[in-house]
GROMACS .gro file of C-alpha atoms in nm:
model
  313
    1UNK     CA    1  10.313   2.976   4.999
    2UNK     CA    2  10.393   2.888   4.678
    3UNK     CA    3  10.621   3.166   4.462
    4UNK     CA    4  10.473   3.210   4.103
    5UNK     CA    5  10.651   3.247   3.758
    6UNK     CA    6  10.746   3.638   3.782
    7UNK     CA    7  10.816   3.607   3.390
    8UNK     CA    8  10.487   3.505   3.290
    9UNK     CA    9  10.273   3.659   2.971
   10UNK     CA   10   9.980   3.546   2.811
   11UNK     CA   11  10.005   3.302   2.545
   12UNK     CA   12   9.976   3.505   2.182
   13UNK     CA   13   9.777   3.344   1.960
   14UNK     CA   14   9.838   3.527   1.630
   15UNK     CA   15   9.726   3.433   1.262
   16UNK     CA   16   9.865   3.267   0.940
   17UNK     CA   17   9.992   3.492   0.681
   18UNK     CA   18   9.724   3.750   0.595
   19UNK     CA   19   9.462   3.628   0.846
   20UNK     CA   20   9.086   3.678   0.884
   21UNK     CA   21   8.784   3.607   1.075
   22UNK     CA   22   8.729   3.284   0.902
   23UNK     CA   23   9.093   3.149   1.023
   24UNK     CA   24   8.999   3.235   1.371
   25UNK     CA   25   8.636   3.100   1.354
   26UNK     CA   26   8.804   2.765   1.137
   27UNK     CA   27   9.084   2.731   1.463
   28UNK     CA   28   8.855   2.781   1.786
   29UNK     CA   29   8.596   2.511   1.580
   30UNK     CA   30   8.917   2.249   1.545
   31UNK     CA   31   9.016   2.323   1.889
   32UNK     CA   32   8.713   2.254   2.028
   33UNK     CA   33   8.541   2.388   2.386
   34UNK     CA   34   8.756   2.154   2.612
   35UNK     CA   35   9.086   2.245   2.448
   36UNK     CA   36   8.989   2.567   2.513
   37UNK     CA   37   8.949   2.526   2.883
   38UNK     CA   38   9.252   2.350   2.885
   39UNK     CA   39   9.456   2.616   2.740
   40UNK     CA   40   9.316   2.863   2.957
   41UNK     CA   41   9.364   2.687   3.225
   42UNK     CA   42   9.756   2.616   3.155
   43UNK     CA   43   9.783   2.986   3.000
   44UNK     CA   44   9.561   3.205   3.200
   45UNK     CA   45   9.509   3.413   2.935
   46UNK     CA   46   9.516   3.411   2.540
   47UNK     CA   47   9.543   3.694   2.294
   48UNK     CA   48   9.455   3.665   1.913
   49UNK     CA   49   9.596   3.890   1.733
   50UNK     CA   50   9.598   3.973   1.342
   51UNK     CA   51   9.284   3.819   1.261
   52UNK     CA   52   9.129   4.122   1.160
   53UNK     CA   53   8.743   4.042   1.386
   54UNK     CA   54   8.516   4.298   1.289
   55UNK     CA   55   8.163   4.397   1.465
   56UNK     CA   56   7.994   4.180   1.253
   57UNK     CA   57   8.140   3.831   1.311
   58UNK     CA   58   8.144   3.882   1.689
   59UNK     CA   59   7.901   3.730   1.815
   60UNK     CA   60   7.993   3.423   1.594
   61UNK     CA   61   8.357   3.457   1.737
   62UNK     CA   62   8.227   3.502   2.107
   63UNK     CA   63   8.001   3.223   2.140
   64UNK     CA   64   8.276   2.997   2.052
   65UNK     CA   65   8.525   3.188   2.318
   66UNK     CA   66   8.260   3.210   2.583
   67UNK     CA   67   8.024   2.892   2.591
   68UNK     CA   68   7.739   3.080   2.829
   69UNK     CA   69   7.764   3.501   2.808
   70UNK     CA   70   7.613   3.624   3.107
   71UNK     CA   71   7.455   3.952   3.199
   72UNK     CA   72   7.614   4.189   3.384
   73UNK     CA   73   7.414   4.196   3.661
   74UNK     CA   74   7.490   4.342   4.018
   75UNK     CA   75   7.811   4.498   3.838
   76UNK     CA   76   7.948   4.798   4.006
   77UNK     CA   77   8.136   4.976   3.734
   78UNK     CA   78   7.921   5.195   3.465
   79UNK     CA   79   7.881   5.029   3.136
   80UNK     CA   80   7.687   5.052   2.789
   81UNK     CA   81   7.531   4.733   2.693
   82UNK     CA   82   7.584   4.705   2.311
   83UNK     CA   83   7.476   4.352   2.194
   84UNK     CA   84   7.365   4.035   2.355
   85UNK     CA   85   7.531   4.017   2.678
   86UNK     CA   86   7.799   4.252   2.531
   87UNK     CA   87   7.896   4.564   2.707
   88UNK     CA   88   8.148   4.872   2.689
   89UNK     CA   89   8.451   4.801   2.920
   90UNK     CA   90   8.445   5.043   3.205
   91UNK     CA   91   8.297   5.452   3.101
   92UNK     CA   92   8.619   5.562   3.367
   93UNK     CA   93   8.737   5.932   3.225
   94UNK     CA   94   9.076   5.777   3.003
   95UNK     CA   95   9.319   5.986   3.155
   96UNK     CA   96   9.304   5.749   3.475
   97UNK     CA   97   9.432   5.418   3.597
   98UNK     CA   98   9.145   5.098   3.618
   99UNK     CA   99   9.353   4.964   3.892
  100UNK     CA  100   9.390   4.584   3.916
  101UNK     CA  101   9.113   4.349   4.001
  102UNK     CA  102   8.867   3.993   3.918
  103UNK     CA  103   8.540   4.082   3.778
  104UNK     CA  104   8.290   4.100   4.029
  105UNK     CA  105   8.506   3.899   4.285
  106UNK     CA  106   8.316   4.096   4.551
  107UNK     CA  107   7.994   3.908   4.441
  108UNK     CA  108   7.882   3.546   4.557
  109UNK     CA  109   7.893   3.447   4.258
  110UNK     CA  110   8.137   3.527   3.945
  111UNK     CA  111   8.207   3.502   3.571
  112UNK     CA  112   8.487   3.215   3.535
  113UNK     CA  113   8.609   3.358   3.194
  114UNK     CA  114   8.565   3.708   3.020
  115UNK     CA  115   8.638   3.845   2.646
  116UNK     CA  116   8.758   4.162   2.570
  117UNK     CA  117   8.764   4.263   2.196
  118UNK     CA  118   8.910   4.589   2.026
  119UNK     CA  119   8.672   4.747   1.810
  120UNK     CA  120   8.881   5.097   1.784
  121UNK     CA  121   9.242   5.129   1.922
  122UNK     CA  122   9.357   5.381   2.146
  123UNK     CA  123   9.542   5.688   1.960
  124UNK     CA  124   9.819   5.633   2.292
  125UNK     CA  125   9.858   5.440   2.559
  126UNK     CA  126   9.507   5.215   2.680
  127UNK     CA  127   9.674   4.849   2.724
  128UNK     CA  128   9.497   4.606   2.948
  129UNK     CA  129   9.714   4.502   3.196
  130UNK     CA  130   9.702   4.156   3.357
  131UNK     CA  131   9.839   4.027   3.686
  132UNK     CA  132   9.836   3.671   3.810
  133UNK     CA  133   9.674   3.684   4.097
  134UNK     CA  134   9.886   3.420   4.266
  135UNK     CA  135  10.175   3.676   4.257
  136UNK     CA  136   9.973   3.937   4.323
  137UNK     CA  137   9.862   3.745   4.665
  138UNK     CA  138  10.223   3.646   4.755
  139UNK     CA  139  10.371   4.023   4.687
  140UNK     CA  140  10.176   4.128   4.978
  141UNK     CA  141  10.309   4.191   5.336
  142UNK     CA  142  10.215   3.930   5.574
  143UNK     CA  143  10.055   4.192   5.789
  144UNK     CA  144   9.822   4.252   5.509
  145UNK     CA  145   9.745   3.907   5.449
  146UNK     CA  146   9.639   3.846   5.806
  147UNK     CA  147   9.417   4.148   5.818
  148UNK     CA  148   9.220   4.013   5.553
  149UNK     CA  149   9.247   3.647   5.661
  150UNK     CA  150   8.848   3.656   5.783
  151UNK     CA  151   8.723   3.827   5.451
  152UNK     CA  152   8.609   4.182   5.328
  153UNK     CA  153   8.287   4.356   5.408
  154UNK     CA  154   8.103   4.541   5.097
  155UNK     CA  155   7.873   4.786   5.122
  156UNK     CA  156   7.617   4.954   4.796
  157UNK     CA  157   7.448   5.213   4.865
  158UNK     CA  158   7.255   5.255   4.533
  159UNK     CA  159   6.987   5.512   4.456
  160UNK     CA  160   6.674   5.521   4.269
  161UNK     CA  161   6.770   5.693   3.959
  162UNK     CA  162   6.937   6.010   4.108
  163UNK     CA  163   7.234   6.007   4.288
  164UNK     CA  164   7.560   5.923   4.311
  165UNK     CA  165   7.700   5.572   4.121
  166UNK     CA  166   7.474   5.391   3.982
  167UNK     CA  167   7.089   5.325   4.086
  168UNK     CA  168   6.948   5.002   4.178
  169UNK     CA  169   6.801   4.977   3.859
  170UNK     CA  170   7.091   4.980   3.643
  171UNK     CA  171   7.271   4.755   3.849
  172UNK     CA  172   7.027   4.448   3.827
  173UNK     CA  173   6.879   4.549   3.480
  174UNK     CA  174   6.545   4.577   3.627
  175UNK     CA  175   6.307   4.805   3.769
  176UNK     CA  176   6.114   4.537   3.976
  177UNK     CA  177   6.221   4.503   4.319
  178UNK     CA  178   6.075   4.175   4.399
  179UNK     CA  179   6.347   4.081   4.095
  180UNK     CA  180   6.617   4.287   4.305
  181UNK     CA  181   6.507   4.037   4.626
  182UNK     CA  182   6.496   3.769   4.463
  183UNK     CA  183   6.876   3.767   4.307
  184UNK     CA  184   6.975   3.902   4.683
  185UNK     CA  185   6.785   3.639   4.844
  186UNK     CA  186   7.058   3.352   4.792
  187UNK     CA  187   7.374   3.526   4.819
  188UNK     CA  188   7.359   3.557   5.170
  189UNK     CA  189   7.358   3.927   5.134
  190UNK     CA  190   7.162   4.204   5.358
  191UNK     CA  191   6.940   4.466   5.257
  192UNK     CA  192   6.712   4.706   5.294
  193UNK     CA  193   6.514   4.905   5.089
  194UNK     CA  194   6.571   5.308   5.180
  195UNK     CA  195   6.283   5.548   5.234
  196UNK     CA  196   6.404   5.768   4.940
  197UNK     CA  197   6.386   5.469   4.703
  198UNK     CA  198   6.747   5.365   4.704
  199UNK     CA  199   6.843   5.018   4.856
  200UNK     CA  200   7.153   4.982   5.112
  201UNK     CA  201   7.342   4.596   5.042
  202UNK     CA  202   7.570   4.436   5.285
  203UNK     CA  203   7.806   4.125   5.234
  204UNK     CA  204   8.059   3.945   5.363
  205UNK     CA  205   8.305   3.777   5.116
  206UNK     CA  206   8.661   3.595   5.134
  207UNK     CA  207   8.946   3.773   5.084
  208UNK     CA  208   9.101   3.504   4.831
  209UNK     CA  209   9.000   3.236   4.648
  210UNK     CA  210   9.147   2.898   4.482
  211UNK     CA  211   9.109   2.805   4.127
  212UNK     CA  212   8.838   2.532   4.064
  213UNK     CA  213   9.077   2.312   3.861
  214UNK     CA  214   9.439   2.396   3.939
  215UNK     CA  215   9.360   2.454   4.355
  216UNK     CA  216   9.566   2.760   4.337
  217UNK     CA  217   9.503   3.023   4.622
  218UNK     CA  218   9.473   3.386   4.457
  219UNK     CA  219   9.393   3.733   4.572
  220UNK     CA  220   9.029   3.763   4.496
  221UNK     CA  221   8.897   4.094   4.634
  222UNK     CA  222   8.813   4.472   4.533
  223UNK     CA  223   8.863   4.629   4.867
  224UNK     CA  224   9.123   4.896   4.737
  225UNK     CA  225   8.868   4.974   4.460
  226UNK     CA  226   8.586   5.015   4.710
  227UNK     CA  227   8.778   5.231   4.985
  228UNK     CA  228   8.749   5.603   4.975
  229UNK     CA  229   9.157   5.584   4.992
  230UNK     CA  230   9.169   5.414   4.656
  231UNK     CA  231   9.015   5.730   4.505
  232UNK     CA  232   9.316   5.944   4.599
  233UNK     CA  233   9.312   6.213   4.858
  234UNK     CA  234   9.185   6.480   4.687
  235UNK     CA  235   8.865   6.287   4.575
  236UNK     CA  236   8.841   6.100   4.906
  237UNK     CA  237   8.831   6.464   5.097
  238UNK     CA  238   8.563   6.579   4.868
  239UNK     CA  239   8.337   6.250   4.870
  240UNK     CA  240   8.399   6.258   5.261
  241UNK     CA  241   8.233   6.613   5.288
  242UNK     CA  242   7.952   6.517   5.067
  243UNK     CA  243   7.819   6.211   5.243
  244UNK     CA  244   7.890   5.975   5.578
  245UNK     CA  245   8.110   5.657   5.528
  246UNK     CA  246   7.788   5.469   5.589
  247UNK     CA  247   7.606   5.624   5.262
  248UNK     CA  248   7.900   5.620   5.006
  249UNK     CA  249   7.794   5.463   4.695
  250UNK     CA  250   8.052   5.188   4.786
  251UNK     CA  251   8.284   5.108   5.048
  252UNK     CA  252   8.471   4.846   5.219
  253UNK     CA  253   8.573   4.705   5.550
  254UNK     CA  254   8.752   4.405   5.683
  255UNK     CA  255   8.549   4.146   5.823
  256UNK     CA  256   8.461   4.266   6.167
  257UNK     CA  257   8.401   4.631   6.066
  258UNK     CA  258   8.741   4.759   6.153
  259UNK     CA  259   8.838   5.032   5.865
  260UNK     CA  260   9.092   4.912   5.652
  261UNK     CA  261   9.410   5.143   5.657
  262UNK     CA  262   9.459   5.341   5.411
  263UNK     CA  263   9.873   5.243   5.362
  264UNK     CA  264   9.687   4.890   5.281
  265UNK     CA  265   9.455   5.015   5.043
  266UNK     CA  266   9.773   5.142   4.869
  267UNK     CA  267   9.953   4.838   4.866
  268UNK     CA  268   9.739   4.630   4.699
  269UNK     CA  269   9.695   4.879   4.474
  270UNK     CA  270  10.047   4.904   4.376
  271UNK     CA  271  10.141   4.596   4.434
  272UNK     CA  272   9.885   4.483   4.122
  273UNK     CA  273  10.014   4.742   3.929
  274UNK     CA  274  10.372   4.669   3.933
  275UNK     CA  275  10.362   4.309   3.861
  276UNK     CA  276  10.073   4.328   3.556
  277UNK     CA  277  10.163   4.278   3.220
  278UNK     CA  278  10.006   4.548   2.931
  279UNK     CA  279   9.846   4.340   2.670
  280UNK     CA  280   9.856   4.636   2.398
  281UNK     CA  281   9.577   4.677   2.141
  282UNK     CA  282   9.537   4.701   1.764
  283UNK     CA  283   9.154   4.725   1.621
  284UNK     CA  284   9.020   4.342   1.569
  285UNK     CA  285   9.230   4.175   1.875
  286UNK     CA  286   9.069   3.946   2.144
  287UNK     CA  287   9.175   3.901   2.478
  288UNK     CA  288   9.038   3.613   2.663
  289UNK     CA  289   9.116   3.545   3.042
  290UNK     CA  290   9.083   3.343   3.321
  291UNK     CA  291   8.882   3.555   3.555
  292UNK     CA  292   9.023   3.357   3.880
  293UNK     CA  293   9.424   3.333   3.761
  294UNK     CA  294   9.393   3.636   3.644
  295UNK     CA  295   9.302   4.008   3.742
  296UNK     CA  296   9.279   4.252   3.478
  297UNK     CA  297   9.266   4.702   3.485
  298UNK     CA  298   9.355   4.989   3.234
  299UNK     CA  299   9.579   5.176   3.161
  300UNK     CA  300   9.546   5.554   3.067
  301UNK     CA  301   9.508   5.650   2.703
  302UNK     CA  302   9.470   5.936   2.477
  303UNK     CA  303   9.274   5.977   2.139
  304UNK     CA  304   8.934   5.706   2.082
  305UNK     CA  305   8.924   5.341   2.231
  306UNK     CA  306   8.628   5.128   2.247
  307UNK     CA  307   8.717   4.794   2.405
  308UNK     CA  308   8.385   4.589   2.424
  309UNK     CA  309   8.390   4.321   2.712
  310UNK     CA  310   8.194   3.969   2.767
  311UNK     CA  311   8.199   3.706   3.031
  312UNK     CA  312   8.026   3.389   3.067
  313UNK     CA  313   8.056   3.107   3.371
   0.00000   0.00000   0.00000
C-alpha cells in the first residue's frame, strides 16, 4: 500500500486585491469545466476565499463549480432544501462532532464532487475538516482492514412520517412508493415495505473504493457513522432500550452479518479525525471537493453558521 502525502491541504484559491463575485465568475469561465476537473483531480479539494459570493450570485457561481447538481435523494442525514438542488449542510445540534466520511458512500451510487458555500460564519469554532481518504485507509490497523475486506452491510429502517430519523418520504423526496421501488430496483438493494407504513432497506456495499481517474484505493464507507457505538455510550444505551438492533433507524454490519466491534467503530472514527485538515470559514467562501479523495465532517461551533451544500456527478 501506497503511503500518502501526510502534509497535504487543499489548494487556496483566493482573490485579486478587493475581490468580488464577478472575479470569481470571470476565473471559473477562463478556466473552463475540464481545467476544473483537472485541478480537482491533482488538488482534491479547492477553497475560494475573499471573493465576497453572496446568496444571490450562487446559483450562477454553482453551476459553473458543479456541471450537473443532483438531488439529495436516499440521503441519510436531515437537511433543509433551500434552492435548486441546494440544501443546508447537516441540522446535527453544533455542539457535536460530524465525524469523517464520503457523501453517501454507503449508496450504489454517489455524487463525484460537492460544494459547500458559507452564507453566515460561525461566531467559534465550525471548520470543515477534510481527510484524504487514502491516508485515512492506510492509518488503519491491518486487522481492521481485513474485517472489512468483503464490504459493509447497511440497514434503514425508515418510517412513515413518525418515528425516529427520517421517514421514507423525506429520504427519496416523494410520497409515491412505486417511485421509492423504482430508485431501489437497480441498486441491488432489499426491501420491504412494513405493516406500519415504514419500509426496512438492506445493502451490501464495498468497504473502499478507487478513484475513477487517478486508480487510487480509498476508504469509502460510513460504518462508524451507522453503528450504535459511533453514537457514544450514553446514547447507544438509551437507543438500545428503545428499539432492537434490527429496527434502529440505521445500522451497520460487516459483510456476513457479524457485528462490527465497537474498538473498530472507534478507530475509524479517530483515525479520520486526527489526520483531517479544518478548512475554516468566513461568510462568502466556497469549498469544493473531490467526494472520492476526499472525506469531509464538522467540527463543533458556537454562535450562527449556515453552510449550504451541493453535489453533482
Amino acid at each position: 500500500m501506497t503511503n500518502p502525502d501526510t502534509s497535504w491541504t487543499p489548494l487556496d484559491l483566493k482573490a485579486e486585491g478587493a475581490g468580488d463575485e464577478d472575479e470569481l465568475v470571470a476565473r471559473l469561465k477562463e478556466m473552463g469545466g475540464d481545467e476544473l476537473t483537472r485541478l480537482l483531480t491533482q488538488e482534491k479539494g479547492l477553497v475560494f476565499r475573499g471573493f465576497g459570493v453572496t446568496p444571490e450570485r450562487l446559483d450562477e457561481i454553482l453551476d459553473l463549480l458543479l456541471p450537473n447538481r443532483l438531488a439529495y435523494v436516499h440521503g441519510n442525514s436531515p437537511r433543509t432544501k433551500v434552492g435548486s438542488n441546494v440544501y443546508t449542510s447537516t441540522e446535527y445540534p453544533q455542539e457535536f462532532t460530524i465525524s469523517m466520511h464520503n457523501e453517501m458512500s454507503y449508496a450504489h451510487a454517489w455524487p463525484a464532487r460537492l460544494a459547500f458555500y458559507c452564507q453566515i460564519q460561525p461566531g467559534g469554532g465550525g471548520a470543515t475538516p477534510v481527510v484524504d481518504a487514502a491516508l485515512w485507509l492506510n492509518s488503519l490497523d491491518d486487522e481492521v482492514r481485513e474485517a472489512f475486506a468483503d464490504g459493509v452491510r447497511y440497514l434503514q429502517n425508515l418510517h412513515d412520517g413518525y418515528g425516529l430519523g427520517k421517514s421514507w418520504q423525506d429520504t427519496f423526496e416523494t410520497t409515491d412508493r412505486k417511485d421509492v421501488e423504482a430508485f431501489l430496483e437497480p441498486t441491488g438493494a432489499q426491501w420491504e415495505w412494513k405493516g406500519d407504513g415504514g419500509i426496512r432497506i438492506t445493502s451490501l456495499r464495498p468497504a473502499t473504493t478507487r478513484h475513477p481517474v487517478t486508480g487510487t484505493e480509498v476508504w469509502f464507507n460510513q460504518a462508524d457513522q451507522w453503528h450504535p457505538a459511533g453514537l457514544g455510550d450514553d446514547a447507544a444505551a438509551a437507543l438500545a432500550q428503545l428499539l432492537p438492533e434490527n429496527e434502529l433507524p440505521q445500522n451497520v454490519t460487516l459483510a456476513d452479518g457479524s457485528p462490527i466491534p465497537a474498538a473498530y467503530v472507534a478507530q475509524i472514527r479517530d483515525r479520520g479525525l486526527e489526520h483531517a485538515v479544518n478548512v475554516d470559514w468566513r461568510t462568502g467562501d466556497l469549498l469544493l471537493i473531490d467526494n472520492v479523495l476526499l472525506a469531509h465532517g464538522r467540527r463543533p461551533f458556537t454562535g450562527d453558521r449556515r453552510v449550504l451544500v451541493a453535489m453533482s456527478d
